[in-house]
PDB file of C-alpha atoms and ligand atoms in Angstrom:
ATOM      1  CA  UNK A 293       0.101   0.137  -0.034  1.00  0.00           C
ATOM      2  CA  UNK A 294       1.566   3.340  -1.089  1.00  0.00           C
ATOM      3  CA  UNK A 295       2.190   5.700   1.635  1.00  0.00           C
ATOM      4  CA  UNK A 296       3.451   9.448   1.405  1.00  0.00           C
ATOM      5  CA  UNK A 297       4.548  12.136   4.417  1.00  0.00           C
ATOM      6  CA  UNK A 298       2.037  15.316   4.624  1.00  0.00           C
ATOM      7  CA  UNK A 299       3.610  17.676   6.597  1.00  0.00           C
ATOM      8  CA  UNK A 300       4.502  15.646   9.799  1.00  0.00           C
ATOM      9  CA  UNK A 301       2.082  12.796   9.024  1.00  0.00           C
ATOM     10  CA  UNK A 302       2.404   9.672   7.364  1.00  0.00           C
ATOM     11  CA  UNK A 303      -0.422   9.421   4.719  1.00  0.00           C
ATOM     12  CA  UNK A 304      -1.523   5.511   3.880  1.00  0.00           C
ATOM     13  CA  UNK A 305      -3.091   5.143   0.570  1.00  0.00           C
ATOM     14  CA  UNK A 306      -6.524   3.187   1.141  1.00  0.00           C
ATOM     15  CA  UNK A 307      -9.607   2.037  -0.787  1.00  0.00           C
ATOM     16  CA  UNK A 308     -10.515   3.019  -4.187  1.00  0.00           C
ATOM     17  CA  UNK A 309     -13.494   4.901  -4.268  1.00  0.00           C
ATOM     18  CA  UNK A 310     -13.976   6.067  -7.703  1.00  0.00           C
ATOM     19  CA  UNK A 311     -12.435   5.238 -10.968  1.00  0.00           C
ATOM     20  CA  UNK A 312     -13.209   8.213 -13.592  1.00  0.00           C
ATOM     21  CA  UNK A 313     -12.338   8.532 -16.861  1.00  0.00           C
ATOM     22  CA  UNK A 314      -8.897   9.949 -16.516  1.00  0.00           C
ATOM     23  CA  UNK A 315      -8.206   9.450 -12.684  1.00  0.00           C
ATOM     24  CA  UNK A 316      -8.929   7.202  -9.624  1.00  0.00           C
ATOM     25  CA  UNK A 317      -9.528   8.429  -6.312  1.00  0.00           C
ATOM     26  CA  UNK A 318      -8.728   6.644  -3.031  1.00  0.00           C
ATOM     27  CA  UNK A 319      -9.431   7.267   0.651  1.00  0.00           C
ATOM     28  CA  UNK A 320      -6.319   7.818   2.835  1.00  0.00           C
ATOM     29  CA  UNK A 321      -5.553   7.257   6.491  1.00  0.00           C
ATOM     30  CA  UNK A 322      -6.261  11.022   7.157  1.00  0.00           C
ATOM     31  CA  UNK A 323     -10.478  11.334   6.655  1.00  0.00           C
ATOM     32  CA  UNK A 324      -9.736  14.970   5.124  1.00  0.00           C
ATOM     33  CA  UNK A 325      -7.364  13.876   2.746  1.00  0.00           C
ATOM     34  CA  UNK A 326      -7.796  11.983  -0.668  1.00  0.00           C
ATOM     35  CA  UNK A 327      -5.077  10.309  -2.955  1.00  0.00           C
ATOM     36  CA  UNK A 328      -5.816  10.870  -6.737  1.00  0.00           C
ATOM     37  CA  UNK A 329      -4.082   8.608  -9.282  1.00  0.00           C
ATOM     38  CA  UNK A 330      -3.836   9.943 -12.818  1.00  0.00           C
ATOM     39  CA  UNK A 331      -4.493   7.156 -15.444  1.00  0.00           C
ATOM     40  CA  UNK A 332      -3.090   7.245 -19.058  1.00  0.00           C
ATOM     41  CA  UNK A 333      -6.801   6.952 -20.632  1.00  0.00           C
ATOM     42  CA  UNK A 334      -8.164   9.840 -23.052  1.00  0.00           C
ATOM     43  CA  UNK A 335     -11.916   9.841 -23.702  1.00  0.00           C
ATOM     44  CA  UNK A 336     -14.166  11.564 -25.961  1.00  0.00           C
ATOM     45  CA  UNK A 337     -18.078  11.917 -26.358  1.00  0.00           C
ATOM     46  CA  UNK A 338     -18.377  11.381 -22.403  1.00  0.00           C
ATOM     47  CA  UNK A 339     -16.346   8.112 -22.238  1.00  0.00           C
ATOM     48  CA  UNK A 340     -18.045   6.491 -25.574  1.00  0.00           C
ATOM     49  CA  UNK A 341     -14.387   6.721 -27.434  1.00  0.00           C
ATOM     50  CA  UNK A 342     -11.491   5.741 -25.480  1.00  0.00           C
ATOM     51  CA  UNK A 343      -7.682   4.924 -25.767  1.00  0.00           C
ATOM     52  CA  UNK A 344      -4.788   4.402 -23.757  1.00  0.00           C
ATOM     53  CA  UNK A 345      -1.863   6.841 -24.129  1.00  0.00           C
ATOM     54  CA  UNK A 346       1.483   5.534 -22.096  1.00  0.00           C
ATOM     55  CA  UNK A 347       2.698   8.363 -20.038  1.00  0.00           C
ATOM     56  CA  UNK A 348      -0.500  10.779 -20.264  1.00  0.00           C
ATOM     57  CA  UNK A 349      -1.219  10.476 -16.792  1.00  0.00           C
ATOM     58  CA  UNK A 350       2.077  11.542 -15.733  1.00  0.00           C
ATOM     59  CA  UNK A 351       1.621  14.691 -18.332  1.00  0.00           C
ATOM     60  CA  UNK A 352      -1.367  15.713 -16.886  1.00  0.00           C
ATOM     61  CA  UNK A 353      -0.313  15.539 -13.262  1.00  0.00           C
ATOM     62  CA  UNK A 354       2.749  17.642 -14.051  1.00  0.00           C
ATOM     63  CA  UNK A 355       0.924  20.089 -16.142  1.00  0.00           C
ATOM     64  CA  UNK A 356      -1.681  20.330 -13.352  1.00  0.00           C
ATOM     65  CA  UNK A 357       0.899  20.757 -10.397  1.00  0.00           C
ATOM     66  CA  UNK A 358       2.470  23.695 -12.175  1.00  0.00           C
ATOM     67  CA  UNK A 359      -0.865  25.577 -13.209  1.00  0.00           C
ATOM     68  CA  UNK A 360      -1.861  24.985  -9.323  1.00  0.00           C
ATOM     69  CA  UNK A 361       1.520  26.481  -8.461  1.00  0.00           C
ATOM     70  CA  UNK A 362       0.311  29.519 -10.525  1.00  0.00           C
ATOM     71  CA  UNK A 363      -3.030  29.776  -8.973  1.00  0.00           C
ATOM     72  CA  UNK A 364      -1.078  29.743  -5.620  1.00  0.00           C
ATOM     73  CA  UNK A 365       0.562  33.038  -6.512  1.00  0.00           C
ATOM     74  CA  UNK A 366      -2.754  34.539  -7.459  1.00  0.00           C
ATOM     75  CA  UNK A 367      -4.106  33.368  -3.956  1.00  0.00           C
ATOM     76  CA  UNK A 368      -6.881  30.895  -5.639  1.00  0.00           C
ATOM     77  CA  UNK A 369      -7.756  28.361  -3.240  1.00  0.00           C
ATOM     78  CA  UNK A 370      -7.703  24.584  -4.571  1.00  0.00           C
ATOM     79  CA  UNK A 371      -7.670  21.346  -3.533  1.00  0.00           C
ATOM     80  CA  UNK A 372      -3.865  20.167  -4.164  1.00  0.00           C
ATOM     81  CA  UNK A 373      -2.145  19.615  -1.154  1.00  0.00           C
ATOM     82  CA  UNK A 374       1.270  17.598  -2.446  1.00  0.00           C
ATOM     83  CA  UNK A 375       2.699  15.844  -5.023  1.00  0.00           C
ATOM     84  CA  UNK A 376       3.365  12.039  -4.006  1.00  0.00           C
ATOM     85  CA  UNK A 377       4.848  10.651  -7.295  1.00  0.00           C
ATOM     86  CA  UNK A 378       4.743  11.558 -10.964  1.00  0.00           C
ATOM     87  CA  UNK A 379       1.229  10.503 -11.294  1.00  0.00           C
ATOM     88  CA  UNK A 380      -0.240  10.649  -7.807  1.00  0.00           C
ATOM     89  CA  UNK A 381      -1.347  13.640  -5.799  1.00  0.00           C
ATOM     90  CA  UNK A 382      -2.656  14.143  -2.070  1.00  0.00           C
ATOM     91  CA  UNK A 383      -6.070  16.467  -2.576  1.00  0.00           C
ATOM     92  CA  UNK A 384      -8.391  18.184  -0.081  1.00  0.00           C
ATOM     93  CA  UNK A 385     -11.199  15.844   0.293  1.00  0.00           C
ATOM     94  CA  UNK A 386     -14.172  17.715  -1.207  1.00  0.00           C
ATOM     95  CA  UNK A 387     -18.069  17.278  -1.837  1.00  0.00           C
ATOM     96  CA  UNK A 388     -17.707  17.797  -5.658  1.00  0.00           C
ATOM     97  CA  UNK A 389     -20.684  20.166  -6.849  1.00  0.00           C
ATOM     98  CA  UNK A 390     -21.971  18.593  -9.975  1.00  0.00           C
ATOM     99  CA  UNK A 391     -21.272  21.361 -12.186  1.00  0.00           C
ATOM    100  CA  UNK A 392     -18.689  21.836 -14.987  1.00  0.00           C
ATOM    101  CA  UNK A 393     -18.164  25.519 -15.131  1.00  0.00           C
ATOM    102  CA  UNK A 394     -16.800  26.630 -18.576  1.00  0.00           C
ATOM    103  CA  UNK A 395     -15.217  29.829 -19.290  1.00  0.00           C
ATOM    104  CA  UNK A 396     -14.768  31.063 -23.201  1.00  0.00           C
ATOM    105  CA  UNK A 397     -11.990  33.718 -24.307  1.00  0.00           C
ATOM    106  CA  UNK A 398     -12.655  32.526 -27.860  1.00  0.00           C
ATOM    107  CA  UNK A 399     -15.504  30.821 -29.639  1.00  0.00           C
ATOM    108  CA  UNK A 400     -14.613  27.038 -30.393  1.00  0.00           C
ATOM    109  CA  UNK A 401     -16.554  23.814 -29.957  1.00  0.00           C
ATOM    110  CA  UNK A 402     -19.947  23.566 -28.557  1.00  0.00           C
ATOM    111  CA  UNK A 403     -20.128  27.223 -28.641  1.00  0.00           C
ATOM    112  CA  UNK A 404     -19.548  27.369 -32.410  1.00  0.00           C
ATOM    113  CA  UNK A 405     -22.038  24.425 -33.172  1.00  0.00           C
ATOM    114  CA  UNK A 406     -24.686  25.623 -30.941  1.00  0.00           C
ATOM    115  CA  UNK A 407     -24.662  29.204 -32.211  1.00  0.00           C
ATOM    116  CA  UNK A 408     -23.683  28.642 -35.753  1.00  0.00           C
ATOM    117  CA  UNK A 409     -20.449  30.697 -35.534  1.00  0.00           C
ATOM    118  CA  UNK A 410     -17.463  30.490 -37.631  1.00  0.00           C
ATOM    119  CA  UNK A 411     -14.922  29.857 -34.799  1.00  0.00           C
ATOM    120  CA  UNK A 412     -12.193  31.604 -33.924  1.00  0.00           C
ATOM    121  CA  UNK A 413     -14.056  35.100 -32.879  1.00  0.00           C
ATOM    122  CA  UNK A 414     -12.670  36.559 -29.530  1.00  0.00           C
ATOM    123  CA  UNK A 415     -15.496  36.902 -26.910  1.00  0.00           C
ATOM    124  CA  UNK A 416     -15.317  40.070 -24.924  1.00  0.00           C
ATOM    125  CA  UNK A 417     -16.016  39.764 -22.146  1.00  0.00           C
ATOM    126  CA  UNK A 418     -15.416  36.208 -21.895  1.00  0.00           C
ATOM    127  CA  UNK A 419     -18.631  33.716 -21.621  1.00  0.00           C
ATOM    128  CA  UNK A 420     -19.477  31.867 -18.469  1.00  0.00           C
ATOM    129  CA  UNK A 421     -21.258  28.735 -18.577  1.00  0.00           C
ATOM    130  CA  UNK A 422     -22.626  25.978 -16.222  1.00  0.00           C
ATOM    131  CA  UNK A 423     -23.571  22.594 -17.226  1.00  0.00           C
ATOM    132  CA  UNK A 424     -24.935  19.486 -15.315  1.00  0.00           C
ATOM    133  CA  UNK A 425     -22.302  16.996 -14.857  1.00  0.00           C
ATOM    134  CA  UNK A 426     -23.798  13.788 -15.446  1.00  0.00           C
ATOM    135  CA  UNK A 427     -22.529  10.979 -18.244  1.00  0.00           C
ATOM    136  CA  UNK A 428     -26.125   9.549 -18.969  1.00  0.00           C
ATOM    137  CA  UNK A 429     -27.186  13.056 -19.757  1.00  0.00           C
ATOM    138  CA  UNK A 430     -24.311  14.127 -21.613  1.00  0.00           C
ATOM    139  CA  UNK A 431     -23.838  16.955 -19.164  1.00  0.00           C
ATOM    140  CA  UNK A 432     -26.745  19.021 -20.225  1.00  0.00           C
ATOM    141  CA  UNK A 433     -26.543  23.109 -20.629  1.00  0.00           C
ATOM    142  CA  UNK A 434     -27.825  24.537 -17.098  1.00  0.00           C
ATOM    143  CA  UNK A 435     -28.806  28.037 -15.950  1.00  0.00           C
ATOM    144  CA  UNK A 436     -28.404  29.549 -12.370  1.00  0.00           C
ATOM    145  CA  UNK A 437     -32.142  29.218 -11.802  1.00  0.00           C
ATOM    146  CA  UNK A 438     -31.940  25.861 -12.528  1.00  0.00           C
ATOM    147  CA  UNK A 439     -29.077  24.940 -10.369  1.00  0.00           C
ATOM    148  CA  UNK A 440     -30.356  26.944  -7.278  1.00  0.00           C
ATOM    149  CA  UNK A 441     -34.149  25.282  -7.377  1.00  0.00           C
ATOM    150  CA  UNK A 442     -32.753  21.934  -8.227  1.00  0.00           C
ATOM    151  CA  UNK A 443     -30.535  22.208  -4.844  1.00  0.00           C
ATOM    152  CA  UNK A 444     -27.434  21.789  -6.850  1.00  0.00           C
ATOM    153  CA  UNK A 445     -25.688  25.121  -5.658  1.00  0.00           C
ATOM    154  CA  UNK A 446     -26.862  27.996  -3.700  1.00  0.00           C
ATOM    155  CA  UNK A 447     -27.159  31.620  -5.167  1.00  0.00           C
ATOM    156  CA  UNK A 448     -23.836  32.611  -2.978  1.00  0.00           C
ATOM    157  CA  UNK A 449     -21.985  29.518  -4.090  1.00  0.00           C
ATOM    158  CA  UNK A 450     -22.577  30.046  -7.892  1.00  0.00           C
ATOM    159  CA  UNK A 451     -21.214  33.757  -7.367  1.00  0.00           C
ATOM    160  CA  UNK A 452     -18.154  32.508  -5.693  1.00  0.00           C
ATOM    161  CA  UNK A 453     -17.719  29.570  -8.379  1.00  0.00           C
ATOM    162  CA  UNK A 454     -18.122  32.557 -11.334  1.00  0.00           C
ATOM    163  CA  UNK A 455     -16.098  34.875  -9.301  1.00  0.00           C
ATOM    164  CA  UNK A 456     -13.243  32.332  -8.775  1.00  0.00           C
ATOM    165  CA  UNK A 457     -13.540  31.227 -12.526  1.00  0.00           C
ATOM    166  CA  UNK A 458     -12.757  34.674 -13.663  1.00  0.00           C
ATOM    167  CA  UNK A 459      -9.874  34.851 -11.393  1.00  0.00           C
ATOM    168  CA  UNK A 460      -8.338  31.593 -12.688  1.00  0.00           C
ATOM    169  CA  UNK A 461      -9.116  32.782 -16.303  1.00  0.00           C
ATOM    170  CA  UNK A 462      -7.153  36.027 -15.690  1.00  0.00           C
ATOM    171  CA  UNK A 463      -4.453  33.924 -14.224  1.00  0.00           C
ATOM    172  CA  UNK A 464      -3.844  31.251 -16.623  1.00  0.00           C
ATOM    173  CA  UNK A 465      -4.729  33.462 -19.560  1.00  0.00           C
ATOM    174  CA  UNK A 466      -1.261  35.413 -18.511  1.00  0.00           C
ATOM    175  CA  UNK A 467       0.693  32.048 -17.882  1.00  0.00           C
ATOM    176  CA  UNK A 468      -0.110  30.943 -21.460  1.00  0.00           C
ATOM    177  CA  UNK A 469       0.426  33.847 -23.174  1.00  0.00           C
ATOM    178  CA  UNK A 470       3.933  34.020 -21.643  1.00  0.00           C
ATOM    179  CA  UNK A 471       4.527  30.662 -23.100  1.00  0.00           C
ATOM    180  CA  UNK A 472       3.238  31.568 -26.686  1.00  0.00           C
ATOM    181  CA  UNK A 473      -0.279  29.869 -26.215  1.00  0.00           C
ATOM    182  CA  UNK A 474      -3.721  31.084 -26.347  1.00  0.00           C
ATOM    183  CA  UNK A 475      -6.311  29.891 -23.854  1.00  0.00           C
ATOM    184  CA  UNK A 476      -9.408  29.339 -25.855  1.00  0.00           C
ATOM    185  CA  UNK A 477     -11.566  27.779 -23.281  1.00  0.00           C
ATOM    186  CA  UNK A 478     -11.411  25.446 -20.121  1.00  0.00           C
ATOM    187  CA  UNK A 479     -13.482  23.609 -17.734  1.00  0.00           C
ATOM    188  CA  UNK A 480     -13.422  23.873 -14.117  1.00  0.00           C
ATOM    189  CA  UNK A 481     -15.060  21.783 -11.306  1.00  0.00           C
ATOM    190  CA  UNK A 482     -15.586  22.883  -7.685  1.00  0.00           C
ATOM    191  CA  UNK A 483     -16.269  21.634  -4.127  1.00  0.00           C
ATOM    192  CA  UNK A 484     -17.007  21.894  -0.783  1.00  0.00           C
ATOM    193  CA  UNK A 485     -14.268  20.958   1.259  1.00  0.00           C
ATOM    194  CA  UNK A 486     -15.101  18.479   3.985  1.00  0.00           C
ATOM    195  CA  UNK A 487     -13.078  20.156   7.087  1.00  0.00           C
ATOM    196  CA  UNK A 488     -14.939  23.638   6.567  1.00  0.00           C
ATOM    197  CA  UNK A 489     -17.212  23.446   3.731  1.00  0.00           C
ATOM    198  CA  UNK A 490     -15.472  26.340   2.238  1.00  0.00           C
ATOM    199  CA  UNK A 491     -15.894  26.343  -1.697  1.00  0.00           C
ATOM    200  CA  UNK A 492     -12.606  25.470  -3.302  1.00  0.00           C
ATOM    201  CA  UNK A 493     -11.363  24.386  -6.958  1.00  0.00           C
ATOM    202  CA  UNK A 494     -10.677  20.853  -7.483  1.00  0.00           C
ATOM    203  CA  UNK A 495     -10.213  18.359 -10.210  1.00  0.00           C
ATOM    204  CA  UNK A 496      -7.440  18.855 -12.893  1.00  0.00           C
ATOM    205  CA  UNK A 497      -5.985  21.630 -14.620  1.00  0.00           C
ATOM    206  CA  UNK A 498      -4.563  19.960 -18.086  1.00  0.00           C
ATOM    207  CA  UNK A 499      -4.967  19.947 -21.955  1.00  0.00           C
ATOM    208  CA  UNK A 500      -7.877  17.341 -21.212  1.00  0.00           C
ATOM    209  CA  UNK A 501     -10.247  20.241 -20.016  1.00  0.00           C
ATOM    210  CA  UNK A 502      -8.814  22.989 -21.909  1.00  0.00           C
ATOM    211  CA  UNK A 503      -8.601  24.332 -25.626  1.00  0.00           C
ATOM    212  CA  UNK A 504      -4.720  25.559 -25.912  1.00  0.00           C
ATOM    213  CA  UNK A 505      -3.647  26.929 -29.409  1.00  0.00           C
ATOM    214  CA  UNK A 506      -0.083  27.858 -29.981  1.00  0.00           C
ATOM    215  CA  UNK A 507       0.599  31.383 -31.188  1.00  0.00           C
ATOM    216  CA  UNK A 508       2.784  30.925 -33.832  1.00  0.00           C
ATOM    217  CA  UNK A 509       1.734  27.648 -35.600  1.00  0.00           C
ATOM    218  CA  UNK A 510      -2.085  27.805 -34.661  1.00  0.00           C
ATOM    219  CA  UNK A 511      -2.252  24.012 -34.001  1.00  0.00           C
ATOM    220  CA  UNK A 512      -4.107  22.472 -31.309  1.00  0.00           C
ATOM    221  CA  UNK A 513      -2.070  21.456 -28.378  1.00  0.00           C
ATOM    222  CA  UNK A 514      -4.885  19.777 -26.122  1.00  0.00           C
ATOM    223  CA  UNK A 515      -7.471  17.043 -26.444  1.00  0.00           C
ATOM    224  CA  UNK A 516      -9.203  18.226 -29.372  1.00  0.00           C
ATOM    225  CA  UNK A 517      -6.189  16.474 -31.391  1.00  0.00           C
ATOM    226  CA  UNK A 518      -7.844  13.256 -30.002  1.00  0.00           C
ATOM    227  CA  UNK A 519     -11.521  14.353 -30.348  1.00  0.00           C
ATOM    228  CA  UNK A 520     -10.873  15.256 -34.184  1.00  0.00           C
ATOM    229  CA  UNK A 521      -8.465  11.808 -34.513  1.00  0.00           C
ATOM    230  CA  UNK A 522      -5.529  14.003 -35.734  1.00  0.00           C
ATOM    231  CA  UNK A 523      -2.826  11.894 -34.234  1.00  0.00           C
ATOM    232  CA  UNK A 524      -1.138  11.442 -31.072  1.00  0.00           C
ATOM    233  CA  UNK A 525      -2.436  13.775 -28.192  1.00  0.00           C
ATOM    234  CA  UNK A 526       0.866  13.413 -26.226  1.00  0.00           C
ATOM    235  CA  UNK A 527       3.069  16.050 -28.493  1.00  0.00           C
ATOM    236  CA  UNK A 528       0.864  18.709 -27.564  1.00  0.00           C
ATOM    237  CA  UNK A 529       0.956  17.820 -24.145  1.00  0.00           C
ATOM    238  CA  UNK A 530       4.628  17.435 -23.777  1.00  0.00           C
ATOM    239  CA  UNK A 531       5.105  20.573 -25.393  1.00  0.00           C
ATOM    240  CA  UNK A 532       2.687  22.360 -22.843  1.00  0.00           C
ATOM    241  CA  UNK A 533       4.735  20.882 -19.776  1.00  0.00           C
ATOM    242  CA  UNK A 534       8.160  21.838 -21.458  1.00  0.00           C
ATOM    243  CA  UNK A 535       7.350  25.565 -21.727  1.00  0.00           C
ATOM    244  CA  UNK A 536       5.497  25.475 -18.270  1.00  0.00           C
ATOM    245  CA  UNK A 537       8.647  23.839 -16.515  1.00  0.00           C
ATOM    246  CA  UNK A 538      11.016  26.448 -18.246  1.00  0.00           C
ATOM    247  CA  UNK A 539       8.745  29.263 -16.684  1.00  0.00           C
ATOM    248  CA  UNK A 540       8.378  27.973 -13.160  1.00  0.00           C
TER     249      UNK A 540
HETATM  250  P1  LIG B 630     -17.131  22.449 -25.182  1.00  0.00           P
HETATM  251  O1  LIG B 630     -18.512  22.717 -24.456  1.00  0.00           O
HETATM  252  O2  LIG B 630     -16.987  23.350 -26.202  1.00  0.00           O
HETATM  253  O3  LIG B 630     -17.317  20.848 -25.826  1.00  0.00           O
HETATM  254  O4  LIG B 630     -15.876  22.416 -24.433  1.00  0.00           O
HETATM  255  C1  LIG B 630     -15.807  23.717 -23.684  1.00  0.00           C
HETATM  256  C2  LIG B 630     -14.170  23.518 -22.990  1.00  0.00           C
HETATM  257  O5  LIG B 630     -14.443  22.801 -21.777  1.00  0.00           O
HETATM  258  C3  LIG B 630     -13.332  22.686 -23.585  1.00  0.00           C
HETATM  259  O6  LIG B 630     -11.637  23.082 -23.158  1.00  0.00           O
HETATM  260  C4  LIG B 630     -13.463  21.406 -22.966  1.00  0.00           C
HETATM  261  O7  LIG B 630     -12.100  20.425 -23.217  1.00  0.00           O
HETATM  262  C5  LIG B 630     -13.955  21.381 -21.696  1.00  0.00           C
HETATM  263  N1  LIG B 630     -14.970  20.641 -21.393  1.00  0.00           N
HETATM  264  C6  LIG B 630     -16.335  20.687 -21.572  1.00  0.00           C
HETATM  265  N2  LIG B 630     -16.804  19.451 -21.139  1.00  0.00           N
HETATM  266  C7  LIG B 630     -15.980  18.708 -20.520  1.00  0.00           C
HETATM  267  C8  LIG B 630     -16.144  17.392 -20.228  1.00  0.00           C
HETATM  268  O8  LIG B 630     -16.801  16.747 -20.141  1.00  0.00           O
HETATM  269  N3  LIG B 630     -14.890  17.073 -19.857  1.00  0.00           N
HETATM  270  C9  LIG B 630     -13.757  17.444 -20.042  1.00  0.00           C
HETATM  271  N4  LIG B 630     -12.368  17.100 -19.829  1.00  0.00           N
HETATM  272  N5  LIG B 630     -13.517  18.645 -20.420  1.00  0.00           N
HETATM  273  C10 LIG B 630     -14.715  19.413 -20.955  1.00  0.00           C
END
């Protein structure tokens, strides 16, 4: 059973709680800490298409670690406590709010198909959207009134969550700009921290849930490469990690 020291405490990995599309979640010897293990799988269409790419889990874990480090500098509270191995992290235990919070700086993906846009239009101000997180329902679009009435999140939580998404956008847009990459759009997930109920940023920050386009070549460096059958997604992911490592 793997173990790790968090501060002065020995943390033991315990039971597998959940296997997601690209990560596994384990309980640990500390009831307020979870153990997150990044897998090598890539999925599209909410898991209907799936493939394995050796090393992808490590790339996503490392990119996530560096981007959370950038958020630390911007004072944004997130769940990452410690890196345990290249693909394992200790995170705060949270109760995930079943919403996908999407921010869009440039028109792409579903925004383009839904509203008949050309794609590539700069969106001012950036668009904020929420989706109900449910694979069987294909993550349907949701509005604030539905989220509040269905008791998914309170009005106050929605306000905090949008405000934090804006802060994350400002921070990550600047980071990616510095390494010659446009942050087109991204998805965040939030949770209520088990030890105090505070709303914090959870999940991962990786090219699996962002669109990232190289300034010079215009090439996608994210999961669109896999979604659109344009080759091996790891080349773009490695490029992002290499550039981020030079920055930090
Ligand atoms: P779209 O709504 O255009 O498909 O996605 C907008 C952004 O949110 C993209 O960066 C996309 O990667 C991310 N996103 C939206 N839904 C999901 C999802 O279910 N899983 C992941 N990994 N990313 C998502």
